[in-house]
Amino acid sequence: MLKVIQNRREQGYRTTKYPEEPINLYSRYRGLPTVHQDCDQELAHRCAEDCPQQAIDADRMIIDLGRCTFCGQCEIQSDGKFVTFSNNFELGTTTREALLTSGSLPALAEHSKKHFKSLFGRSLQLRQISAGGCNSCEADTNVLGTPFFDLQRFGIDFVASPRHADGIHVTGPISNNMKAAVLSTWEAVPAPKVVIASGCCSISGGPFYGSKDIVGDLNSLIPVDLYIPGCPPHPLTTLHALLQFFK
Amino acid sequence: MDNLLLIQNGQAVSRNDIPDLNFSVFQQVVLEFVLRDGFVVQFFAYENEQGALKLLAVLRSGVNLYVTGCSLADEYPSLTSECEKFHMFEREVAEQFGVRPKDHPWLKMVRYHENYRGKEDVFGNDYSQDIPGNYPYFTVEGDAIHEVAVGPVHAGIIEPGHFRFQCAGEEVFSLEIQLGYQHRGAEKLLEQAGQPLLRLPVIAESIAGDTAIGHSLCHSQAIEALAGLEVDEGSKIVRTIALELERIANHIGDLGALSGDVAFNPPLNYFGRIRGEFLNLTLIMAGNRFGKGLVRPGGIAFPVLEEQRRIMLEKITDETPGITNVCDLLFSAHTVLARFDHTGTVSHSVAEKLGLVGYAGRACGLAYDARINFPTEAYDSVQANSNQRTTGDVYSRANVRREEIMHSLRAIPELLVKGVDAEPVPVPGSYTLAPDSFVVTVNEAWRGEVSHCLLTDKDGAILRYKVKDPSFHNWTGLAMSLRNQGISDFPLCNKSFNLSYCGFDL
Ligand code: SF4
């Protein structure tokens, strides 16, 4: 018992003040990029050609954040002349198109569906489905339950049964072998229900694009309401998206 | 040993030097080797340029690594019937290439996908149907017997898999684990013809995201061997640190989760937070909490400068006493010990027969640690770790992890004071691979032995890319740990192994 008390004292109170107070991630974290429109076209095309995710459209000078894994290669390769990644982790969007960007995303709160806010603003229960995920999206969603983030203080929780859920949160490129399970889990959630695609895999297939063993795009199966990009999305990216979209 | 070629971890050899035996000799050589303290690192088939089917085995014994091969017919006498270590490998070969191992005691699908050669399916599955496919689960008959089916979607934020228990009351007689739900076709994608090499590191680090460093090290070392890329000492140290940070973060998270599974919540919460600190340290280096983007063929993509080095040293110094104390809290709580002790025991002999690796193996007294036996990167300068208790139960698996955390916490500062100066690598992919070559890489990732194996054709294109995650060996260990256990101990046993679904499913 003494040890319990002693450890409790040592560990202290660690929950973040976010969103009341801003949080600054370390400068190396790669969040929202800015594509420099004045960049030399040739350099932009070279970055596009070498992007492992084929996420760069050099003609339109945009990056598809639904495909990008934020590997940072294009920034290194162009020495920051084509693109620089900021440490802004607020990346969630309500449409697939909005993820094709040169550096600004629409304010999420204004674009979220109003009825979701009134229905789920005070209490939101989600069923998580890992559908071919590599377990990094899953892991960085799971940490929202740890004392630092403490997701439950916002009335948001992940639940075991789809029957108890208000929506699904899907990670992974939807392997063919999980397609049936994703659909039946979704069907088991009572309407009205919300669908969240988390991580570049569920948005575009991510690193596995082109594989014949995956569906590669959740939206082609079920209409997606909220996109959370990243490989994986930082926990704060998910937290921000959930709060903006539902609160 | 003419029939076995001695090879070095991460060094390419010519494919011509690999013995090409006839099957019966191959079978005899391989079985003899493995039954005499040998272990299987890789065992897989591939089609050569002429369309002939070949089988390769990479074997280890002590600090030696060997390869041998043979031609493979559409049917062959199973090795598993004589040696359990081949069990999953033979099933995998059957699934991937439509080859039948005759008298295999437990021939069923591994991941549920069509074979690569368009041959008739060995398991009689119709792949136009969604999983679960056509296979009977092992059943136990009797009045008092009941069956429990769990998954694929589980109650929590966790990957999918199906578990089928045969029980009498609370007691589990048999647990059968069917995976494959996470299958993304990773190997096929890695060997896709004409695809730029620079896509490969991104795929490799997503084979199992919690082992991003482990898999990307195996990948990078293989490409470095085939492309003749030199890696400087600084990069090697950074890569070693990254692998150890990955180990610490995962072990700490699991110790917390184990504590939660026995309803002792303080360590669950403390370790949950502390695990995050180590993921954040990886972000300090890589810009990503799982280290994605850091390891690239030829070295590292981001340098570790004085600032990052200082932050890491300070954080580790700050957190170490707290980790020590929370470990002490966990391992001295009677309620915890009562649940960890003698639960989910896998005996030394079963572990050896199955060829368990990593902490699951070490907790049963199989001391093998690839960091010691086949050191890569900067591991020859890291002191070996040893384990105090190896009785094969949940307690041992937890205690081995505790020891490994403390070991890594000592190793990282020692590595950090060495020179970590390294030139970041330029854009990957601007190199070509040696033709007609073979390479195998082995690293001790946090769960155990990860291995990648590459074969190139006469033009230096990748002919076969074989990946093995440690979970491929260890899932059977979890099934064995449940024999004659209460079914309510399943979550605890499961977490003590904490195996990868996607690493297994590829
Ligand atoms: S950061 Fe994104 S856009 Fe840039 S190279 Fe990597 S995947 Fe492509």
mmCIF file with all atom_site columns, C-alpha atoms and ligand atoms in Angstrom, chain A residues 47 50-53 55-56 63 67-75 85, ligand 1:
data_model
loop_
_atom_site.group_PDB
_atom_site.id
_atom_site.type_symbol
_atom_site.label_atom_id
_atom_site.label_alt_id
_atom_site.label_comp_id
_atom_site.label_asym_id
_atom_site.label_entity_id
_atom_site.label_seq_id
_atom_site.pdbx_PDB_ins_code
_atom_site.Cartn_x
_atom_site.Cartn_y
_atom_site.Cartn_z
_atom_site.occupancy
_atom_site.B_iso_or_equiv
_atom_site.pdbx_formal_charge
_atom_site.auth_seq_id
_atom_site.auth_comp_id
_atom_site.auth_asym_id
_atom_site.auth_atom_id
_atom_site.pdbx_PDB_model_num
ATOM   1  C  CA  . CYS A 1 47 ? 10.103 15.427 -55.901 1.00 0.00 ? 47 CYS A CA  1
ATOM   2  C  CA  . ASP A 1 50 ? 10.583 10.253 -56.242 1.00 0.00 ? 50 ASP A CA  1
ATOM   3  C  CA  . CYS A 1 51 ? 7.670  10.354 -53.823 1.00 0.00 ? 51 CYS A CA  1
ATOM   4  C  CA  . PRO A 1 52 ? 7.145  6.728  -52.768 1.00 0.00 ? 52 PRO A CA  1
ATOM   5  C  CA  . GLN A 1 53 ? 3.441  7.359  -52.285 1.00 0.00 ? 53 GLN A CA  1
ATOM   6  C  CA  . ALA A 1 55 ? 1.243  11.870 -53.395 1.00 0.00 ? 55 ALA A CA  1
ATOM   7  C  CA  . ILE A 1 56 ? 2.603  14.938 -55.172 1.00 0.00 ? 56 ILE A CA  1
ATOM   8  C  CA  . ILE A 1 63 ? 0.198  17.199 -51.948 1.00 0.00 ? 63 ILE A CA  1
ATOM   9  C  CA  . ARG A 1 67 ? -1.755 9.343  -49.692 1.00 0.00 ? 67 ARG A CA  1
ATOM   10 C  CA  . CYS A 1 68 ? 1.250  11.000 -48.050 1.00 0.00 ? 68 CYS A CA  1
ATOM   11 C  CA  . THR A 1 69 ? 2.904  9.111  -45.189 1.00 0.00 ? 69 THR A CA  1
ATOM   12 C  CA  . PHE A 1 70 ? 4.688  12.285 -44.042 1.00 0.00 ? 70 PHE A CA  1
ATOM   13 C  CA  . CYS A 1 71 ? 7.995  10.533 -44.606 1.00 0.00 ? 71 CYS A CA  1
ATOM   14 C  CA  . GLY A 1 72 ? 9.624  13.904 -45.173 1.00 0.00 ? 72 GLY A CA  1
ATOM   15 C  CA  . GLN A 1 73 ? 11.648 12.828 -48.164 1.00 0.00 ? 73 GLN A CA  1
ATOM   16 C  CA  . CYS A 1 74 ? 10.401 15.591 -50.461 1.00 0.00 ? 74 CYS A CA  1
ATOM   17 C  CA  . GLU A 1 75 ? 11.391 18.205 -47.904 1.00 0.00 ? 75 GLU A CA  1
ATOM   18 C  CA  . PHE A 1 85 ? 6.349  20.441 -43.023 1.00 0.00 ? 85 PHE A CA  1
HETATM 19 S  S1  . SF4 C 2 .  ? 6.373  13.373 -47.283 1.00 0.00 ? 1  SF4 C S1  1
HETATM 20 FE FE1 . SF4 C 2 .  ? 4.551  12.716 -48.379 1.00 0.00 ? 1  SF4 C FE1 1
HETATM 21 S  S2  . SF4 C 2 .  ? 4.639  13.827 -50.301 1.00 0.00 ? 1  SF4 C S2  1
HETATM 22 FE FE2 . SF4 C 2 .  ? 6.694  13.942 -49.419 1.00 0.00 ? 1  SF4 C FE2 1
HETATM 23 S  S3  . SF4 C 2 .  ? 7.811  12.231 -50.312 1.00 0.00 ? 1  SF4 C S3  1
HETATM 24 FE FE3 . SF4 C 2 .  ? 6.932  11.506 -48.360 1.00 0.00 ? 1  SF4 C FE3 1
HETATM 25 S  S4  . SF4 C 2 .  ? 4.972  10.600 -48.922 1.00 0.00 ? 1  SF4 C S4  1
HETATM 26 FE FE4 . SF4 C 2 .  ? 5.626  11.861 -50.649 1.00 0.00 ? 1  SF4 C FE4 1
#
